[in-house]
Structures are given as structure tokens and as C-alpha cells.
Amino acid sequence: MRLVLFGAPGAGKGTQAERLVKEFGLMHLSTGDALRKAIREGTELGLKAQGFMDRGDLVPDAVVIGIVKEALKAPAAQDGFILDGFPRTTPQALELEKFLKELRLDLTRVVSLQVNEEELVKRILGRKAQSKEGRADDDENAIRFRFKAFAEQTLPLKKFYQDRHLLTEINGAQAVEQVYSELKAAVVGD
Ligand code: AMP
């Protein structure tokens, strides 16, 4: 299974990815998690990314593409992977396609978790209230910026993957269990 989990901020990509990892033992790469780790560790990558992330903007393509290529080259990726939060722009999607071709691999499915914006803001603010660490980009201004980035730069990828007959849409506003069972039905056998 070589899967892209696609969806707006707060749509449940991370939660669903964790469940798939638990059940199927796939490699899970969240570019958001990787960038947050780089920031915590104070690496050069983290320094490059921090300003963009704090205001809810997308980090430049070249930075995230580098992270993904490194991860996909690892032996762990050869048995299958889940990309969560990547690609988020058309250049990223094109670069991913090219790179996978070089590795003689392709994506088996892209699942879009569909949740309306009102519900998403509620979820993200709920996550902020519960979290001990807190994410700088979970404040309301940054959230709005993240939605804008999603609508303008990421949403066009739905058509990109529809054109490649890879897209499955799932109603992500349902209970976590229900979303997971529909997700599994969409990807098992891939
Ligand atoms: P996430 O945890 O997926 O919501 O990502 C948090 C933040 O990390 C985003 O708002 C972006 O600033 C940055 N980020 C994560 N993935 C990408 C990506 N594929 N392209 C650009 N920026 C990204």
C-alpha cells in the first residue's frame, strides 16, 4: 500500500494514519511532524521552516521535497508507506510522481478526508485546548491562513489525482471508527 492521505488541517489525517500504521505496520511520514521535530531540535531545516509554519503558511517546496525523498529512499518505505500532509502543492505532487518513477514505484491510492471548515476550526481549537505543548499555528489567525493555503494551493490536487484515477473521497466528519472502516475498505488489497 502506497497511500497519500489528503485533507484540510484538522481533517483527521494523523489519527487515521496512526491506525493504519498500527494495523498494517507501514512507514508513516507526516511532513508537519518532521518539520516540528526539526524545529524542536534547532536544525538548519527547522530554522528555515519555523517562520512559515508559525504564521500558517506553507514551507517552500524544496524544503519539504527534500524530507520526503530522504524518507522514501529508506528501506522501510519499500514495503509501503503513508504520506500525511504531503503533497500540498502541484509542484510537490509532480516531484513525487517523478521521484517514485525513479524508484520504480507508484502511488496506489489517494484518500481525501472531507470535513467542512466550521467543524475543522472547532476541532483545531479543541486540539489546542487539550494539548500541553500547544502548536504555534493553532491560533485563530494562523488557522485561517492555513485554510487559505489549503484552498488555494492544495485543493487543486484533488483534480490532479482524480485525473490519475487514484482519488477516493471519504466523509471525514463521521466518527473516527467509521472513517477508519471506510478508509480500510478503500485501501486494503492495494
Ligand atoms: P500539518 O501538521 O500537516 O498540519 O503541517 C503543519 C505545517 O507544516 C503546515 O501549516 C506547513 O507550514 C508545514 N507543512 C507541512 N507539510 C507541508 C508541505 N507538504 N508543504 C509545505 N508546508 C508543509
PDB file of C-alpha atoms and ligand atoms in Angstrom:
ATOM      1  CA  MET A   1       0.000   0.000   0.000  1.00  0.00           C
ATOM      2  CA  ARG A   2       1.435   3.360  -1.021  1.00  0.00           C
ATOM      3  CA  LEU A   3      -1.035   5.905   0.168  1.00  0.00           C
ATOM      4  CA  VAL A   4      -1.447   9.658   0.321  1.00  0.00           C
ATOM      5  CA  LEU A   5      -3.818  10.931   2.994  1.00  0.00           C
ATOM      6  CA  PHE A   6      -5.232  14.182   1.785  1.00  0.00           C
ATOM      7  CA  GLY A   7      -7.372  16.680   3.687  1.00  0.00           C
ATOM      8  CA  ALA A   8      -7.591  20.131   5.221  1.00  0.00           C
ATOM      9  CA  PRO A   9      -5.891  20.898   8.546  1.00  0.00           C
ATOM     10  CA  GLY A  10      -7.769  19.060  11.297  1.00  0.00           C
ATOM     11  CA  ALA A  11      -9.483  16.591   8.926  1.00  0.00           C
ATOM     12  CA  GLY A  12      -8.055  13.603  10.817  1.00  0.00           C
ATOM     13  CA  LYS A  13      -5.162  12.558   8.589  1.00  0.00           C
ATOM     14  CA  GLY A  14      -2.794  11.948  11.510  1.00  0.00           C
ATOM     15  CA  THR A  15      -5.354   9.974  13.539  1.00  0.00           C
ATOM     16  CA  GLN A  16      -6.246   7.721  10.622  1.00  0.00           C
ATOM     17  CA  ALA A  17      -2.604   7.270   9.622  1.00  0.00           C
ATOM     18  CA  GLU A  18      -1.748   6.082  13.141  1.00  0.00           C
ATOM     19  CA  ARG A  19      -4.455   3.439  12.968  1.00  0.00           C
ATOM     20  CA  LEU A  20      -3.238   2.174   9.621  1.00  0.00           C
ATOM     21  CA  VAL A  21       0.318   2.026  10.935  1.00  0.00           C
ATOM     22  CA  LYS A  22      -0.814   0.017  13.967  1.00  0.00           C
ATOM     23  CA  GLU A  23      -2.716  -2.458  11.851  1.00  0.00           C
ATOM     24  CA  PHE A  24      -0.503  -2.731   8.776  1.00  0.00           C
ATOM     25  CA  GLY A  25       2.945  -1.636  10.011  1.00  0.00           C
ATOM     26  CA  LEU A  26       3.566   0.782   7.171  1.00  0.00           C
ATOM     27  CA  MET A  27       6.026   3.631   7.203  1.00  0.00           C
ATOM     28  CA  HIS A  28       4.215   6.855   8.099  1.00  0.00           C
ATOM     29  CA  LEU A  29       5.642  10.185   7.066  1.00  0.00           C
ATOM     30  CA  SER A  30       3.956  13.350   8.271  1.00  0.00           C
ATOM     31  CA  THR A  31       5.849  16.307   6.864  1.00  0.00           C
ATOM     32  CA  GLY A  32       4.272  18.503   9.573  1.00  0.00           C
ATOM     33  CA  ASP A  33       5.647  16.201  12.313  1.00  0.00           C
ATOM     34  CA  ALA A  34       9.048  16.056  10.622  1.00  0.00           C
ATOM     35  CA  LEU A  35       9.194  19.858  10.434  1.00  0.00           C
ATOM     36  CA  ARG A  36       8.092  20.286  14.059  1.00  0.00           C
ATOM     37  CA  LYS A  37      10.817  17.838  15.118  1.00  0.00           C
ATOM     38  CA  ALA A  38      13.411  19.804  13.130  1.00  0.00           C
ATOM     39  CA  ILE A  39      12.291  22.998  14.875  1.00  0.00           C
ATOM     40  CA  ARG A  40      12.477  21.364  18.325  1.00  0.00           C
ATOM     41  CA  GLU A  41      15.980  20.124  17.558  1.00  0.00           C
ATOM     42  CA  GLY A  42      17.051  23.515  16.210  1.00  0.00           C
ATOM     43  CA  THR A  43      18.390  22.100  12.926  1.00  0.00           C
ATOM     44  CA  GLU A  44      19.039  24.216   9.833  1.00  0.00           C
ATOM     45  CA  LEU A  45      15.903  22.747   8.284  1.00  0.00           C
ATOM     46  CA  GLY A  46      13.921  23.769  11.349  1.00  0.00           C
ATOM     47  CA  LEU A  47      15.256  27.309  11.195  1.00  0.00           C
ATOM     48  CA  LYS A  48      14.227  27.574   7.540  1.00  0.00           C
ATOM     49  CA  ALA A  49      10.736  26.274   8.260  1.00  0.00           C
ATOM     50  CA  GLN A  50       9.777  27.981  11.501  1.00  0.00           C
ATOM     51  CA  GLY A  51       8.637  31.386  10.254  1.00  0.00           C
ATOM     52  CA  PHE A  52       6.422  29.882   7.564  1.00  0.00           C
ATOM     53  CA  MET A  53       4.893  27.368   9.953  1.00  0.00           C
ATOM     54  CA  ASP A  54       4.206  29.818  12.767  1.00  0.00           C
ATOM     55  CA  ARG A  55       2.110  32.006  10.517  1.00  0.00           C
ATOM     56  CA  GLY A  56       0.343  29.046   8.963  1.00  0.00           C
ATOM     57  CA  ASP A  57       1.982  29.419   5.573  1.00  0.00           C
ATOM     58  CA  LEU A  58       3.362  26.562   3.519  1.00  0.00           C
ATOM     59  CA  VAL A  59       7.063  25.841   3.831  1.00  0.00           C
ATOM     60  CA  PRO A  60       8.886  26.165   0.464  1.00  0.00           C
ATOM     61  CA  ASP A  61       8.520  23.125  -1.797  1.00  0.00           C
ATOM     62  CA  ALA A  62      12.255  22.396  -1.981  1.00  0.00           C
ATOM     63  CA  VAL A  63      12.461  22.035   1.813  1.00  0.00           C
ATOM     64  CA  VAL A  64       9.631  19.517   2.167  1.00  0.00           C
ATOM     65  CA  ILE A  65      10.504  17.625  -1.009  1.00  0.00           C
ATOM     66  CA  GLY A  66      13.976  17.015   0.458  1.00  0.00           C
ATOM     67  CA  ILE A  67      12.452  15.473   3.588  1.00  0.00           C
ATOM     68  CA  VAL A  68      10.150  13.196   1.609  1.00  0.00           C
ATOM     69  CA  LYS A  69      12.844  11.983  -0.770  1.00  0.00           C
ATOM     70  CA  GLU A  70      15.104  11.016   2.123  1.00  0.00           C
ATOM     71  CA  ALA A  71      12.294   9.075   3.774  1.00  0.00           C
ATOM     72  CA  LEU A  72      11.223   7.280   0.596  1.00  0.00           C
ATOM     73  CA  LYS A  73      14.758   6.123  -0.107  1.00  0.00           C
ATOM     74  CA  ALA A  74      14.866   4.298   3.226  1.00  0.00           C
ATOM     75  CA  PRO A  75      14.431   0.509   3.082  1.00  0.00           C
ATOM     76  CA  ALA A  76      11.409   0.807   5.406  1.00  0.00           C
ATOM     77  CA  ALA A  77       9.488   2.567   2.637  1.00  0.00           C
ATOM     78  CA  GLN A  78       9.854  -0.287   0.171  1.00  0.00           C
ATOM     79  CA  ASP A  79       7.116  -2.319   1.887  1.00  0.00           C
ATOM     80  CA  GLY A  80       4.619   0.508   1.709  1.00  0.00           C
ATOM     81  CA  PHE A  81       4.076   3.964   3.119  1.00  0.00           C
ATOM     82  CA  ILE A  82       1.572   6.598   4.110  1.00  0.00           C
ATOM     83  CA  LEU A  83       2.227  10.210   3.253  1.00  0.00           C
ATOM     84  CA  ASP A  84       0.318  12.549   5.528  1.00  0.00           C
ATOM     85  CA  GLY A  85       0.303  16.250   4.718  1.00  0.00           C
ATOM     86  CA  PHE A  86       2.328  15.783   1.529  1.00  0.00           C
ATOM     87  CA  PRO A  87       1.982  16.686  -1.299  1.00  0.00           C
ATOM     88  CA  ARG A  88       0.345  20.050  -0.653  1.00  0.00           C
ATOM     89  CA  THR A  89       1.138  21.827  -3.930  1.00  0.00           C
ATOM     90  CA  THR A  90       1.145  20.821  -7.593  1.00  0.00           C
ATOM     91  CA  PRO A  91       4.960  21.097  -7.866  1.00  0.00           C
ATOM     92  CA  GLN A  92       5.228  18.744  -4.862  1.00  0.00           C
ATOM     93  CA  ALA A  93       2.852  16.258  -6.484  1.00  0.00           C
ATOM     94  CA  LEU A  94       4.768  16.364  -9.768  1.00  0.00           C
ATOM     95  CA  GLU A  95       8.076  15.925  -7.992  1.00  0.00           C
ATOM     96  CA  LEU A  96       6.680  12.988  -6.001  1.00  0.00           C
ATOM     97  CA  GLU A  97       5.437  11.345  -9.180  1.00  0.00           C
ATOM     98  CA  LYS A  98       8.828  11.771 -10.830  1.00  0.00           C
ATOM     99  CA  PHE A  99      10.740  10.508  -7.822  1.00  0.00           C
ATOM    100  CA  LEU A 100       8.535   7.437  -7.364  1.00  0.00           C
ATOM    101  CA  LYS A 101       9.007   6.623 -11.029  1.00  0.00           C
ATOM    102  CA  GLU A 102      12.773   6.674 -10.486  1.00  0.00           C
ATOM    103  CA  LEU A 103      12.273   4.214  -7.621  1.00  0.00           C
ATOM    104  CA  ARG A 104      10.011   2.149  -9.925  1.00  0.00           C
ATOM    105  CA  LEU A 105       7.092   2.706  -7.591  1.00  0.00           C
ATOM    106  CA  ASP A 106       3.750   4.412  -7.901  1.00  0.00           C
ATOM    107  CA  LEU A 107       1.016   5.552  -5.558  1.00  0.00           C
ATOM    108  CA  THR A 108      -1.736   3.019  -5.038  1.00  0.00           C
ATOM    109  CA  ARG A 109      -4.339   5.433  -3.645  1.00  0.00           C
ATOM    110  CA  VAL A 110      -5.043   8.992  -2.531  1.00  0.00           C
ATOM    111  CA  VAL A 111      -7.758   9.277   0.095  1.00  0.00           C
ATOM    112  CA  SER A 112      -9.332  12.648   0.707  1.00  0.00           C
ATOM    113  CA  LEU A 113     -10.934  13.154   4.123  1.00  0.00           C
ATOM    114  CA  GLN A 114     -13.730  15.639   3.592  1.00  0.00           C
ATOM    115  CA  VAL A 115     -14.745  17.866   6.513  1.00  0.00           C
ATOM    116  CA  ASN A 116     -16.372  21.283   6.342  1.00  0.00           C
ATOM    117  CA  GLU A 117     -14.481  24.326   7.556  1.00  0.00           C
ATOM    118  CA  GLU A 118     -16.694  25.113  10.567  1.00  0.00           C
ATOM    119  CA  GLU A 119     -16.156  21.645  12.011  1.00  0.00           C
ATOM    120  CA  LEU A 120     -12.427  21.892  11.292  1.00  0.00           C
ATOM    121  CA  VAL A 121     -11.962  25.144  13.201  1.00  0.00           C
ATOM    122  CA  LYS A 122     -13.854  23.592  16.141  1.00  0.00           C
ATOM    123  CA  ARG A 123     -11.577  20.533  16.071  1.00  0.00           C
ATOM    124  CA  ILE A 124      -8.354  22.516  15.853  1.00  0.00           C
ATOM    125  CA  LEU A 125      -9.301  24.864  18.683  1.00  0.00           C
ATOM    126  CA  GLY A 126     -10.319  21.763  20.706  1.00  0.00           C
ATOM    127  CA  ARG A 127      -6.915  20.203  19.996  1.00  0.00           C
ATOM    128  CA  LYS A 128      -5.250  23.420  21.151  1.00  0.00           C
ATOM    129  CA  ALA A 129      -7.253  23.454  24.411  1.00  0.00           C
ATOM    130  CA  GLN A 130      -6.295  19.824  25.153  1.00  0.00           C
ATOM    131  CA  SER A 131      -2.662  19.950  24.150  1.00  0.00           C
ATOM    132  CA  LYS A 132       0.061  20.576  26.710  1.00  0.00           C
ATOM    133  CA  GLU A 133       2.706  21.780  24.286  1.00  0.00           C
ATOM    134  CA  GLY A 134       0.417  23.772  22.035  1.00  0.00           C
ATOM    135  CA  ARG A 135       1.161  24.409  18.385  1.00  0.00           C
ATOM    136  CA  ALA A 136       2.037  27.967  17.454  1.00  0.00           C
ATOM    137  CA  ASP A 137      -0.028  27.536  14.287  1.00  0.00           C
ATOM    138  CA  ASP A 138      -3.170  26.512  16.172  1.00  0.00           C
ATOM    139  CA  ASP A 139      -4.176  30.094  16.983  1.00  0.00           C
ATOM    140  CA  GLU A 140      -7.102  31.510  15.076  1.00  0.00           C
ATOM    141  CA  ASN A 141      -5.186  33.772  12.704  1.00  0.00           C
ATOM    142  CA  ALA A 142      -2.768  31.067  11.732  1.00  0.00           C
ATOM    143  CA  ILE A 143      -5.628  28.609  11.293  1.00  0.00           C
ATOM    144  CA  ARG A 144      -7.308  30.968   8.872  1.00  0.00           C
ATOM    145  CA  PHE A 145      -4.034  31.286   6.981  1.00  0.00           C
ATOM    146  CA  ARG A 146      -3.679  27.505   6.859  1.00  0.00           C
ATOM    147  CA  PHE A 147      -7.165  27.168   5.365  1.00  0.00           C
ATOM    148  CA  LYS A 148      -6.353  29.790   2.793  1.00  0.00           C
ATOM    149  CA  ALA A 149      -3.179  27.949   1.841  1.00  0.00           C
ATOM    150  CA  PHE A 150      -5.165  24.716   1.639  1.00  0.00           C
ATOM    151  CA  ALA A 151      -7.899  26.194  -0.558  1.00  0.00           C
ATOM    152  CA  GLU A 152      -5.519  27.972  -2.911  1.00  0.00           C
ATOM    153  CA  GLN A 153      -2.565  25.631  -3.157  1.00  0.00           C
ATOM    154  CA  THR A 154      -3.619  22.167  -2.020  1.00  0.00           C
ATOM    155  CA  LEU A 155      -7.214  21.719  -3.155  1.00  0.00           C
ATOM    156  CA  PRO A 156      -6.276  21.666  -6.880  1.00  0.00           C
ATOM    157  CA  LEU A 157      -4.519  18.361  -6.166  1.00  0.00           C
ATOM    158  CA  LYS A 158      -7.879  16.642  -5.893  1.00  0.00           C
ATOM    159  CA  LYS A 159      -8.366  17.077  -9.598  1.00  0.00           C
ATOM    160  CA  PHE A 160      -4.730  16.126 -10.205  1.00  0.00           C
ATOM    161  CA  TYR A 161      -5.316  12.734  -8.546  1.00  0.00           C
ATOM    162  CA  GLN A 162      -8.829  12.336  -9.907  1.00  0.00           C
ATOM    163  CA  ASP A 163      -7.339  12.618 -13.386  1.00  0.00           C
ATOM    164  CA  ARG A 164      -4.955   9.801 -12.458  1.00  0.00           C
ATOM    165  CA  HIS A 165      -7.847   7.640 -11.169  1.00  0.00           C
ATOM    166  CA  LEU A 166      -6.318   7.491  -7.709  1.00  0.00           C
ATOM    167  CA  LEU A 167      -8.731   9.579  -5.652  1.00  0.00           C
ATOM    168  CA  THR A 168     -11.240   8.214  -3.121  1.00  0.00           C
ATOM    169  CA  GLU A 169     -13.289  10.690  -1.067  1.00  0.00           C
ATOM    170  CA  ILE A 170     -14.445   9.815   2.435  1.00  0.00           C
ATOM    171  CA  ASN A 171     -16.700  11.812   4.739  1.00  0.00           C
ATOM    172  CA  GLY A 172     -14.242  12.711   7.496  1.00  0.00           C
ATOM    173  CA  ALA A 173     -16.920  14.293   9.694  1.00  0.00           C
ATOM    174  CA  GLN A 174     -18.102  10.822  10.765  1.00  0.00           C
ATOM    175  CA  ALA A 175     -16.928   9.019  13.918  1.00  0.00           C
ATOM    176  CA  VAL A 176     -13.242   8.026  13.830  1.00  0.00           C
ATOM    177  CA  GLU A 177     -14.158   4.294  13.691  1.00  0.00           C
ATOM    178  CA  GLN A 178     -16.479   4.773  10.728  1.00  0.00           C
ATOM    179  CA  VAL A 179     -13.905   6.843   8.828  1.00  0.00           C
ATOM    180  CA  TYR A 180     -11.331   4.139   9.523  1.00  0.00           C
ATOM    181  CA  SER A 181     -13.545   1.335   8.291  1.00  0.00           C
ATOM    182  CA  GLU A 182     -14.279   3.225   5.037  1.00  0.00           C
ATOM    183  CA  LEU A 183     -10.589   4.048   4.668  1.00  0.00           C
ATOM    184  CA  LYS A 184      -9.634   0.412   5.098  1.00  0.00           C
ATOM    185  CA  ALA A 185     -12.204  -0.670   2.563  1.00  0.00           C
ATOM    186  CA  ALA A 186     -10.661   1.812   0.125  1.00  0.00           C
ATOM    187  CA  VAL A 187      -7.043   0.733   0.564  1.00  0.00           C
ATOM    188  CA  VAL A 188      -6.974  -2.945   1.512  1.00  0.00           C
ATOM    189  CA  GLY A 189      -5.672  -5.039  -1.334  1.00  0.00           C
ATOM    190  CA  ASP A 190      -3.625  -2.148  -2.744  1.00  0.00           C
TER     191      ASP A 190
HETATM  192  P1  AMP B   1       0.431  19.720   9.402  1.00  0.00           P
HETATM  193  O1  AMP B   1       0.929  19.144  10.681  1.00  0.00           O
HETATM  194  O2  AMP B   1       0.387  18.715   8.280  1.00  0.00           O
HETATM  195  O3  AMP B   1      -0.858  20.479   9.552  1.00  0.00           O
HETATM  196  O4  AMP B   1       1.517  20.808   8.930  1.00  0.00           O
HETATM  197  C1  AMP B   1       1.826  21.909   9.739  1.00  0.00           C
HETATM  198  C2  AMP B   1       2.569  22.957   8.923  1.00  0.00           C
HETATM  199  O5  AMP B   1       3.766  22.395   8.409  1.00  0.00           O
HETATM  200  C3  AMP B   1       1.837  23.498   7.716  1.00  0.00           C
HETATM  201  O6  AMP B   1       0.945  24.526   8.045  1.00  0.00           O
HETATM  202  C4  AMP B   1       3.010  23.993   6.883  1.00  0.00           C
HETATM  203  O7  AMP B   1       3.537  25.191   7.400  1.00  0.00           O
HETATM  204  C5  AMP B   1       4.057  22.923   7.130  1.00  0.00           C
HETATM  205  N1  AMP B   1       3.943  21.809   6.151  1.00  0.00           N
HETATM  206  C6  AMP B   1       3.647  20.507   6.420  1.00  0.00           C
HETATM  207  N2  AMP B   1       3.622  19.786   5.293  1.00  0.00           N
HETATM  208  C7  AMP B   1       3.904  20.651   4.279  1.00  0.00           C
HETATM  209  C8  AMP B   1       4.005  20.513   2.875  1.00  0.00           C
HETATM  210  N3  AMP B   1       3.802  19.339   2.256  1.00  0.00           N
HETATM  211  N4  AMP B   1       4.303  21.637   2.145  1.00  0.00           N
HETATM  212  C9  AMP B   1       4.515  22.811   2.732  1.00  0.00           C
HETATM  213  N5  AMP B   1       4.414  23.019   4.046  1.00  0.00           N
HETATM  214  C10 AMP B   1       4.118  21.941   4.838  1.00  0.00           C
END
